[in-house]
mmCIF file of C-alpha atoms and ligand atoms in Angstrom:
data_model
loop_
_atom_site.group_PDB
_atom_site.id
_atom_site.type_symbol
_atom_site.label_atom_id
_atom_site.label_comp_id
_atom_site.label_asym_id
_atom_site.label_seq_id
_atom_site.Cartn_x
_atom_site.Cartn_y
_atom_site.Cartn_z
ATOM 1 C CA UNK A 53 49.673 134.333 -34.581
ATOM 2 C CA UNK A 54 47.102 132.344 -36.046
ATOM 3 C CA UNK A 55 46.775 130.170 -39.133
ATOM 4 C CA UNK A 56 45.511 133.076 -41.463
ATOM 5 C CA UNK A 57 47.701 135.626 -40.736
ATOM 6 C CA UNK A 58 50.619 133.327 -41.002
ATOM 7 C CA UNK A 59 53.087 133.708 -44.356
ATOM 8 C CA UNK A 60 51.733 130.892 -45.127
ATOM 9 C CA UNK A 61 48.838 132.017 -46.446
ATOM 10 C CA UNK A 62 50.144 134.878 -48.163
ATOM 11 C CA UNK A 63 46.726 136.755 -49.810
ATOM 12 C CA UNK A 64 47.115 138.479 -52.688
ATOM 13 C CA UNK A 65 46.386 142.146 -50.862
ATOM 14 C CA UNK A 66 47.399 142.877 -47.296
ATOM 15 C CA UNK A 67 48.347 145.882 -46.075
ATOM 16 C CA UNK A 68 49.083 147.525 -42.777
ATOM 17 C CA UNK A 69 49.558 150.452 -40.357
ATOM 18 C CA UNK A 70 52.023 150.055 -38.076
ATOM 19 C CA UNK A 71 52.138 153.526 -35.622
ATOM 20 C CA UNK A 72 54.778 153.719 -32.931
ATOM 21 C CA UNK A 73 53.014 154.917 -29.552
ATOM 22 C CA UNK A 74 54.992 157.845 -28.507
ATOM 23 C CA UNK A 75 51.606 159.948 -28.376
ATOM 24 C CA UNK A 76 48.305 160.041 -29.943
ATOM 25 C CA UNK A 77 47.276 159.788 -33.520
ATOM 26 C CA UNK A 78 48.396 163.190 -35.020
ATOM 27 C CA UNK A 79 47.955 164.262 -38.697
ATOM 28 C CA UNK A 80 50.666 163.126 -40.181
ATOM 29 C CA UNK A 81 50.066 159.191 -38.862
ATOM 30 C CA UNK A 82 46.530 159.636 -39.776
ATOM 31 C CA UNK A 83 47.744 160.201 -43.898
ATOM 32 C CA UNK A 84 49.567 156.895 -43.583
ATOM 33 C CA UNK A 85 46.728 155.046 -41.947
ATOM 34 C CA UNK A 86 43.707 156.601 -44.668
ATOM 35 C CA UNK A 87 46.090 155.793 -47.332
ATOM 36 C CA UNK A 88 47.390 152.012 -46.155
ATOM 37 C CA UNK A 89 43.521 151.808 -45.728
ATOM 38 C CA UNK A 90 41.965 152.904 -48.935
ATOM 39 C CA UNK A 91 44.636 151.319 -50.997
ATOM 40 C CA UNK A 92 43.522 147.517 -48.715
ATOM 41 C CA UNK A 93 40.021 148.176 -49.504
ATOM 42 C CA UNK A 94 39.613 149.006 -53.091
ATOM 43 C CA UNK A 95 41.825 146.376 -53.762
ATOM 44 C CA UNK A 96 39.637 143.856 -51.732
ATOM 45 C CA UNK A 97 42.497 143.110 -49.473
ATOM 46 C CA UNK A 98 42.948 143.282 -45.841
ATOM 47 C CA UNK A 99 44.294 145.930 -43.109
ATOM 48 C CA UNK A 100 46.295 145.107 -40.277
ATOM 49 C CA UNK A 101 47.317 147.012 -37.425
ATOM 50 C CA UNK A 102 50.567 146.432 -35.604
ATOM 51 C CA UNK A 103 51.449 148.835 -32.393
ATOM 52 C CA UNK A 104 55.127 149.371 -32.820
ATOM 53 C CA UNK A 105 56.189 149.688 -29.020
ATOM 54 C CA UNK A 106 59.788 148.219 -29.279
ATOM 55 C CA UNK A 107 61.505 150.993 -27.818
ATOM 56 C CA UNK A 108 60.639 151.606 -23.737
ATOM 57 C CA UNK A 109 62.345 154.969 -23.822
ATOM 58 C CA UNK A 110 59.636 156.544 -26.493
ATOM 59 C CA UNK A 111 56.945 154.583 -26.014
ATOM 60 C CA UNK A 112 54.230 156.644 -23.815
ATOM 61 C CA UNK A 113 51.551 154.808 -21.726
ATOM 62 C CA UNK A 114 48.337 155.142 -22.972
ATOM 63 C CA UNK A 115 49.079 156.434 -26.316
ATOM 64 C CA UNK A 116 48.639 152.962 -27.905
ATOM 65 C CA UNK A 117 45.162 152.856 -26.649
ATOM 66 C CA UNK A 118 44.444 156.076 -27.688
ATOM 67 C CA UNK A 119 45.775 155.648 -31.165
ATOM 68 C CA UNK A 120 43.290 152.616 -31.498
ATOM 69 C CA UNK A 121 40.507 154.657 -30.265
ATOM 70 C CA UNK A 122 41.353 157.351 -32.717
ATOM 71 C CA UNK A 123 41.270 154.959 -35.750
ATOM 72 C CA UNK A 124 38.076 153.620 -34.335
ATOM 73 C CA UNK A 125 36.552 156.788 -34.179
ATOM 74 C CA UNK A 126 37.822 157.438 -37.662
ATOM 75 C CA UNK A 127 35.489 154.318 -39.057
ATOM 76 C CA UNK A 128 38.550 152.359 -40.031
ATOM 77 C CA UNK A 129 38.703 148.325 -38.865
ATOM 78 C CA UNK A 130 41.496 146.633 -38.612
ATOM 79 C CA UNK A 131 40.895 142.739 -39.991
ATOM 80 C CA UNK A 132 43.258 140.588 -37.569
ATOM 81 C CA UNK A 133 44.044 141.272 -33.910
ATOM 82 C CA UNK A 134 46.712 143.989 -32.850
ATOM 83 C CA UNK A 135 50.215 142.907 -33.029
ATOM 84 C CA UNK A 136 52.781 144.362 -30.394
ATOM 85 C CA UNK A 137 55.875 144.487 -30.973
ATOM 86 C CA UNK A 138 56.647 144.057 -27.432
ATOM 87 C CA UNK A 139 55.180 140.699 -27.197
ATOM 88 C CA UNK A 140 57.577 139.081 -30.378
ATOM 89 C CA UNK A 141 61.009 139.799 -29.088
ATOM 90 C CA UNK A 142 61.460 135.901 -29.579
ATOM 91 C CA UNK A 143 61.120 136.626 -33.043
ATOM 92 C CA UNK A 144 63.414 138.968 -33.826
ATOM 93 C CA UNK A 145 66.067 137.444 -31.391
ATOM 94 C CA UNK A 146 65.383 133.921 -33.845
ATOM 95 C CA UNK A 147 65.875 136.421 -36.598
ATOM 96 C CA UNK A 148 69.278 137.989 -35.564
ATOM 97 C CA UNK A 149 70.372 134.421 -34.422
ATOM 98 C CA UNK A 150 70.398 133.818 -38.052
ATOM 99 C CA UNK A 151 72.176 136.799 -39.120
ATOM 100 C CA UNK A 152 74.671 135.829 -36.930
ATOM 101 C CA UNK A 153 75.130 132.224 -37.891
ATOM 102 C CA UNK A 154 75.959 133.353 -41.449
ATOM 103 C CA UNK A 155 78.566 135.542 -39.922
ATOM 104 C CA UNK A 156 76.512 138.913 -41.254
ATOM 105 C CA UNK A 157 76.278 140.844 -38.065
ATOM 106 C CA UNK A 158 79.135 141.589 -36.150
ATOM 107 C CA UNK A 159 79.699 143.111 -32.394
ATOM 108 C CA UNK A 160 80.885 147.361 -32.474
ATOM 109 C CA UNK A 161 82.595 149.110 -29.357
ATOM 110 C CA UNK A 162 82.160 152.451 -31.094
ATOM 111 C CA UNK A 163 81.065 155.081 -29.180
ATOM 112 C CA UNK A 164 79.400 157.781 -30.957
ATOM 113 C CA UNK A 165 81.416 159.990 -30.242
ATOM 114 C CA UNK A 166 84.037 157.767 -32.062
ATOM 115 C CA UNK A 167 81.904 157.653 -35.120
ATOM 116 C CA UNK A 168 81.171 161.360 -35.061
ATOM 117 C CA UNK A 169 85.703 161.329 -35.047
ATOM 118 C CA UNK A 170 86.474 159.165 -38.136
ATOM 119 C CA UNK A 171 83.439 159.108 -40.428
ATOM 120 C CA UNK A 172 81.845 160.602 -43.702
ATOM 121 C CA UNK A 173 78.509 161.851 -43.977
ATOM 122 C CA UNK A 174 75.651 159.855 -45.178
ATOM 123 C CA UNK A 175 72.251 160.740 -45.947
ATOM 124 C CA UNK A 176 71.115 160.118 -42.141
ATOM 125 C CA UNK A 177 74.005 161.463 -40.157
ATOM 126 C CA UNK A 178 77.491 159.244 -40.199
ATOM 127 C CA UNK A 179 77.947 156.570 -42.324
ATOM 128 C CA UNK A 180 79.634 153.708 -39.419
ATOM 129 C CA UNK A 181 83.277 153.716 -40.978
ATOM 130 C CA UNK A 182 83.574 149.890 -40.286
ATOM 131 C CA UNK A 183 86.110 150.298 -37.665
ATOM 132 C CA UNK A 184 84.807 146.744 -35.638
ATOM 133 C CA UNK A 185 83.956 144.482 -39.092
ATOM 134 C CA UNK A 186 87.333 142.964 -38.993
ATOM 135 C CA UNK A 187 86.965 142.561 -35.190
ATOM 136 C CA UNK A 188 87.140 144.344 -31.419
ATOM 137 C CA UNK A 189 89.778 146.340 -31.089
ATOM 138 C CA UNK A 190 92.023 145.103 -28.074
ATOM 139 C CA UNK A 191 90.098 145.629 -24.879
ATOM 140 C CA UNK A 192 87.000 147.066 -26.232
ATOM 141 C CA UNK A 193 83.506 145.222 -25.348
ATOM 142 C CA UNK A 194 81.075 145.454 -27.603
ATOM 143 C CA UNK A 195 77.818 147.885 -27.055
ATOM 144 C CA UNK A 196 75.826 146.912 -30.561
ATOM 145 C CA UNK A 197 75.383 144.600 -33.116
ATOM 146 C CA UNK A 198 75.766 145.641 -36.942
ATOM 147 C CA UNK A 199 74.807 144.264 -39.977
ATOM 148 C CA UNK A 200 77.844 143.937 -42.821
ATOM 149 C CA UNK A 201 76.086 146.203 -46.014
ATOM 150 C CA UNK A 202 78.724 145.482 -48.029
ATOM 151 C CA UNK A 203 77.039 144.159 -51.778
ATOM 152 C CA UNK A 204 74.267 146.039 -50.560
ATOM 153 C CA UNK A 205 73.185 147.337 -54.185
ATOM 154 C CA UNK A 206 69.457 148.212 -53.902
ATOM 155 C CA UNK A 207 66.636 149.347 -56.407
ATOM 156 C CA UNK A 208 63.026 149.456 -56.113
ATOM 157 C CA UNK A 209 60.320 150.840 -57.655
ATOM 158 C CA UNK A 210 58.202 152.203 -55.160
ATOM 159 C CA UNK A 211 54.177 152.975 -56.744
ATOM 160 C CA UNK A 212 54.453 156.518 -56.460
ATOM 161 C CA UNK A 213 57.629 157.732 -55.510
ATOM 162 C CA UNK A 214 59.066 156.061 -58.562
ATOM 163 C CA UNK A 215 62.456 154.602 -58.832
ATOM 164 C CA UNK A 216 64.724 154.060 -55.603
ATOM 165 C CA UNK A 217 68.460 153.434 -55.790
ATOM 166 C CA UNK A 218 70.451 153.233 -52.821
ATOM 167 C CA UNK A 219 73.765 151.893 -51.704
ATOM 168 C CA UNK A 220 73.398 150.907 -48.326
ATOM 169 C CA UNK A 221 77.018 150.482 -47.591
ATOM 170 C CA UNK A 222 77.943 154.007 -48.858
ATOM 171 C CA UNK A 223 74.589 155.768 -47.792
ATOM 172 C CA UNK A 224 73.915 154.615 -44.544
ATOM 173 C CA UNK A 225 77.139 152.095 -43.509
ATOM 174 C CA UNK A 226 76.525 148.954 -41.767
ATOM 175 C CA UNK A 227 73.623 149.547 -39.305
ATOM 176 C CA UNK A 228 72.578 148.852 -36.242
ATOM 177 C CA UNK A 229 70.328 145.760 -35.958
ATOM 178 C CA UNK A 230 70.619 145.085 -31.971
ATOM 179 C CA UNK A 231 70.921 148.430 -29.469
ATOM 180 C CA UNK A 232 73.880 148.726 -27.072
ATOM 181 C CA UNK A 233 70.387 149.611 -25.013
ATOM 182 C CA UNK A 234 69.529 145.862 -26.077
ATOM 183 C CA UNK A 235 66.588 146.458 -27.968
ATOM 184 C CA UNK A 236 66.112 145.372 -31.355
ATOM 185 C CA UNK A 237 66.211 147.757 -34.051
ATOM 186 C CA UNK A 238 63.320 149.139 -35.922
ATOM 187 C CA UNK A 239 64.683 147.706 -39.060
ATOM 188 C CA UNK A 240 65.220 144.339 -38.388
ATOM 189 C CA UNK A 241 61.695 144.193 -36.174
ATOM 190 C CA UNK A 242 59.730 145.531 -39.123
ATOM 191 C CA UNK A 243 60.787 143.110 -41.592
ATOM 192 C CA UNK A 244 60.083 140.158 -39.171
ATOM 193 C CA UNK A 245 56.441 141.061 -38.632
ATOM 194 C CA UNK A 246 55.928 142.151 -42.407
ATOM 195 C CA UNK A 247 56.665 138.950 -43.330
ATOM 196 C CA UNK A 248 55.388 137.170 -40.401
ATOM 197 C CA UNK A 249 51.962 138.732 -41.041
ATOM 198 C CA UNK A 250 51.764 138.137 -44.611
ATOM 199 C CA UNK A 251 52.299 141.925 -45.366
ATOM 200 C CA UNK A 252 52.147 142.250 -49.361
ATOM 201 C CA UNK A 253 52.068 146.405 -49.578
ATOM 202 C CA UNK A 254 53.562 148.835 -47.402
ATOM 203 C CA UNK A 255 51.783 152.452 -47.889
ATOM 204 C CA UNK A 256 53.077 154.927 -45.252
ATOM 205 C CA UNK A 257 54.590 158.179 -45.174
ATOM 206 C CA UNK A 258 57.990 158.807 -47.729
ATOM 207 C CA UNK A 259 60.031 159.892 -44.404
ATOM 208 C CA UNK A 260 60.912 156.192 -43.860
ATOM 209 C CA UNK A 261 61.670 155.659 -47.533
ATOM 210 C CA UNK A 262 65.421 155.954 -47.114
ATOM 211 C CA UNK A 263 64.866 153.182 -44.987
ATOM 212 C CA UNK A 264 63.056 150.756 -47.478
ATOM 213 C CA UNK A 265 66.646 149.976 -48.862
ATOM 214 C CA UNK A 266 67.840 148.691 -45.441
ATOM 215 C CA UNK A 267 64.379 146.602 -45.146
ATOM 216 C CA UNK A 268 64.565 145.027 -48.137
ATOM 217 C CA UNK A 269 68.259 143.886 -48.171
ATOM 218 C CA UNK A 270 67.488 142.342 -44.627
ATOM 219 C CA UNK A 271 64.686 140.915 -46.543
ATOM 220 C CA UNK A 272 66.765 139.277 -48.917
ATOM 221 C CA UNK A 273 69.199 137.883 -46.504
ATOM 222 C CA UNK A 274 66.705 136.169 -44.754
ATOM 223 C CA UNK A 275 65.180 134.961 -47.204
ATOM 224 C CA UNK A 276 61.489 136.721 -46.517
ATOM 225 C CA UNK A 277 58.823 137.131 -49.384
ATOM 226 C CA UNK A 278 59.314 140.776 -50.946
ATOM 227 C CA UNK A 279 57.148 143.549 -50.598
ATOM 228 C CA UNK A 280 55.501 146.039 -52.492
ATOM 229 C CA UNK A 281 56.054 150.218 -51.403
ATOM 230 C CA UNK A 282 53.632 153.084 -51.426
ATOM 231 C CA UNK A 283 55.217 156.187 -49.763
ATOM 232 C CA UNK A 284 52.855 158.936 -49.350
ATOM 233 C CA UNK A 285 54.028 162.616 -49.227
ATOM 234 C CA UNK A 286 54.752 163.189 -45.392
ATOM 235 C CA UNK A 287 53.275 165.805 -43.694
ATOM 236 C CA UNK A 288 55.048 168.262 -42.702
ATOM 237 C CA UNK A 289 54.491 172.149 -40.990
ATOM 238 C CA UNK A 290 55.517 175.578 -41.799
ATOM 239 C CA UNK A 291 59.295 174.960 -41.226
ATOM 240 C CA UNK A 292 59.560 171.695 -43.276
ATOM 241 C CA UNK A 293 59.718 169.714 -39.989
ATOM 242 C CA UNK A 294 57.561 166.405 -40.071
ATOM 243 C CA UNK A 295 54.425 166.650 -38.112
ATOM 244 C CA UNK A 296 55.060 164.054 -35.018
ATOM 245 C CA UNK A 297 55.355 164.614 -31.502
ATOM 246 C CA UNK A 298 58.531 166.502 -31.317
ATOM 247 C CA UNK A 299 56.840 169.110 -33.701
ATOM 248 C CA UNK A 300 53.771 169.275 -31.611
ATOM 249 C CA UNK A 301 51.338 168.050 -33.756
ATOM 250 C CA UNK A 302 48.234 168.106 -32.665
ATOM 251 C CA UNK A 303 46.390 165.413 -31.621
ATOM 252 C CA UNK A 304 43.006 164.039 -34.011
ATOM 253 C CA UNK A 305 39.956 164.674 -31.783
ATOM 254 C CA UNK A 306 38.078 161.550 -31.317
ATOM 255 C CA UNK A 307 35.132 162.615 -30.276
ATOM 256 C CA UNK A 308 34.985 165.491 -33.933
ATOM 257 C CA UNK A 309 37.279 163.302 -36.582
ATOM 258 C CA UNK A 310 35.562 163.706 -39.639
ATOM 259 C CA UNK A 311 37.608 167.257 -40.171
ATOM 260 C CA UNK A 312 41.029 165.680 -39.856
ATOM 261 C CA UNK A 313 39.799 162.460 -42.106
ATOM 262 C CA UNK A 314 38.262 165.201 -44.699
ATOM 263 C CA UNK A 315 41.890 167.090 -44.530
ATOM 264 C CA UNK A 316 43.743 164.159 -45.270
ATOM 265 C CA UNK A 317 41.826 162.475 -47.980
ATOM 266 C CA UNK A 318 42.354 166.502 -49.644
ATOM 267 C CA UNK A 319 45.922 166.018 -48.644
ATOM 268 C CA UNK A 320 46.161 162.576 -50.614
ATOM 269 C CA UNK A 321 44.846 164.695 -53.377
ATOM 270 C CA UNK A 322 41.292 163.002 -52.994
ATOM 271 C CA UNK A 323 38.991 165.991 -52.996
ATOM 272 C CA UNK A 324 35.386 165.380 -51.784
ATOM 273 C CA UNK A 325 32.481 166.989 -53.083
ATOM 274 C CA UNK A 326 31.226 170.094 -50.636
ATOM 275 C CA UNK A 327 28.141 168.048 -49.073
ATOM 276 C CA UNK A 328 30.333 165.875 -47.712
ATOM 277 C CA UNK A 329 32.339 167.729 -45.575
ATOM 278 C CA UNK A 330 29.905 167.705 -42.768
ATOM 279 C CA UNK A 331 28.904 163.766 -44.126
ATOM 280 C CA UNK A 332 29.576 160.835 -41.109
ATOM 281 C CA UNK A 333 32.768 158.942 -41.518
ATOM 282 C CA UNK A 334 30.602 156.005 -42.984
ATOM 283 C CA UNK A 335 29.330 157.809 -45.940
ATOM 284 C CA UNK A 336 32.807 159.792 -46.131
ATOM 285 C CA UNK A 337 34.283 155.749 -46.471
ATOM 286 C CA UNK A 338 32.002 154.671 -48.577
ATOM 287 C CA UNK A 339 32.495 157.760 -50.953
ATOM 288 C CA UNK A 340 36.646 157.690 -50.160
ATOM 289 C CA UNK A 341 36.539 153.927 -51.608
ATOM 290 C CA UNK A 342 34.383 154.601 -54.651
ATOM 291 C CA UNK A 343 36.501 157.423 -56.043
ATOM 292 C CA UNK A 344 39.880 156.482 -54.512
ATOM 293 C CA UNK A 345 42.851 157.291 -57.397
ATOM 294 C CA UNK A 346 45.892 156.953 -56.580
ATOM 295 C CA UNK A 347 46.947 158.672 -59.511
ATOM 296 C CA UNK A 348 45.603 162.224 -57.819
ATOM 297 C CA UNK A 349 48.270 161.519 -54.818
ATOM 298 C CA UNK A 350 51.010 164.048 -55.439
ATOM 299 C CA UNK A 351 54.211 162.615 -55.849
ATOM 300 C CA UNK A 352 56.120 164.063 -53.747
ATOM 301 C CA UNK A 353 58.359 163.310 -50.803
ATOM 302 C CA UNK A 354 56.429 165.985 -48.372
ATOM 303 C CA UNK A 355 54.216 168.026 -48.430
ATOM 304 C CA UNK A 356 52.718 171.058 -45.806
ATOM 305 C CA UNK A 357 49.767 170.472 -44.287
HETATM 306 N N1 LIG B 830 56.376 152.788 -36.568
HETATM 307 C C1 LIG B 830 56.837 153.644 -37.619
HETATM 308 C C2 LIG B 830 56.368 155.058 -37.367
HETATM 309 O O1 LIG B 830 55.400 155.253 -36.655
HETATM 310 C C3 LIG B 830 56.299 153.261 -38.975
HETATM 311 C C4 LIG B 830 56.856 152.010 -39.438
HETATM 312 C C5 LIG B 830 56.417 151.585 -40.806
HETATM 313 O O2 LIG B 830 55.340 151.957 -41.294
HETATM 314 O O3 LIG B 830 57.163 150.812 -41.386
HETATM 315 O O4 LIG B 830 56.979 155.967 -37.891
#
């Protein structure tokens, strides 16, 4: 990482898209990336890109590439080079070390089938009952790492979503921060290379906002800048599923994007005169960062498409 993107230098305005490559740029990924970038350039700051290919079991070959393409194609520049996760495991293994030091994680033998036996429900599945904090049980090895939640009181005001209160420890439990599949967990990788890149703004979709809480308390514990939040409505289809791959979402067409960056600027509420419907993606840009208002985003956690 060079000198400029460094926390060091810590700009007043820089935000960032950060897609996971488990296919190409669909719909819904597109919303976060028009929004992270309008938001970066009306506020003079700077857009980053960060390819968020932690996970070898989802991540698809090719679809990185093509999702850089895509935003290409879309008119949309990224202002440092690409980040991949893949390449900064040091990082987050320097991060963790820490954690550990200060006695915060802690090893877990718990199967999930185990959780699914002795816990409540949380708002994403099974809140982790705590069963290993006080140690292994007798023979047991240990398959993940957890973090400890407990004081984990968190409020935020997010800029359009509003006010966010969540008790980590009785909404989520203590979470996973290292995979029994040893790979780092998105949490704990996203706050590294926020804060590693200088991130001041997060704008994606409001799916991950029950996450936020869990990002900023790791924040806090290690002692990493904070950030600001923008979560967009998510996309989502007919049934109220989240457009991704699973859903089938189609992909943007490269070669024809200006329909799909037309649909989501009317999805972020930004509606374009007629004439330019048909306009390039330069002049739809240069229109899209005139009359960008945040104000016209509905503020709501989803939205169809
Ligand atoms: N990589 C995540 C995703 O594609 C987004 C992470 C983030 O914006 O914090 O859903």
């Amino acid at each position: 990482m060079n000198e400029s993107s460094s926390s060091a230098a810590r700009p007043h305005y820089r935000g960032r898209f950060a897609p996971s490559p488990t296919g190409p740029l669909h719909f819904g990924s597109l919303v976060a990336a028009v929004g992270s970038y309008l938001e970066a350039r009306t506020r003079g700051g700077e857009w980053l890109v960060r390819i968020e290919d932690l996970d070898p079991p989802r991540v698809v070959p090719g679809a990185a590439d093509d999702i850089l393409r895509a935003l290409e194609a879309c008119g949309m520049h990224w202002d440092a080079p690409i980040v991949y996760q893949s390449a900064r495991e040091g990082a987050y293994h320097a991060a963790l070390h820490e954690l550990k030091q200060r006695g915060l994680v802690y090893p877990c033998a718990c199967s999930r089938r185990e959780i699914a036996d002795s816990a409540v429900s949380g708002i994403e599945g099974h809140v982790y009952p705590g069963t290993c904090r006080a140690g292994l049980p007798a023979g047991k090895t240990a398959r993940a790492l957890r973090l400890d939640t407990r004081g984990a009181a968190i409020e935020f005001t997010d800029a359009l979503q509003g006010s966010v209160r969540q008790n980590v420890e009785f909404a989520i439990g203590d979470f996973v921060v290292y995979r029994a599949d040893h790979v780092f967990a998105y949490q704990l990788a996203v706050v590294v290379d926020d804060a590693e890149q200088g991130i001041t703004d997060i704008v994606r979709g409001a799916d991950l906002l029950d996450s936020t809480p869990r990002q900023i308390f790791l924040q806090r514990l290690l002692g990493l800048p904070q950030v600001r939040y923008m979560h967009l409505p998510a996309a989502v289809n007919e049934n109220g599923e989240k457009l991704s791959k699973q859903t089938l979402a189609p992909p943007i067409d490269a070669d024809h994007p200006v329909p799909a960056l037309v649909a989501a600027l009317h999805f972020l509420g930004q509606a374009l005169p007629p004439d330019l419907n048909a306009a390039r993606t330069d002049e739809i840009w240069k229109w899209a960062i005139a009359n960008w208002g945040v104000e016209r985003i509905p503020r709501s956690r989803q939205r169809p498409v």
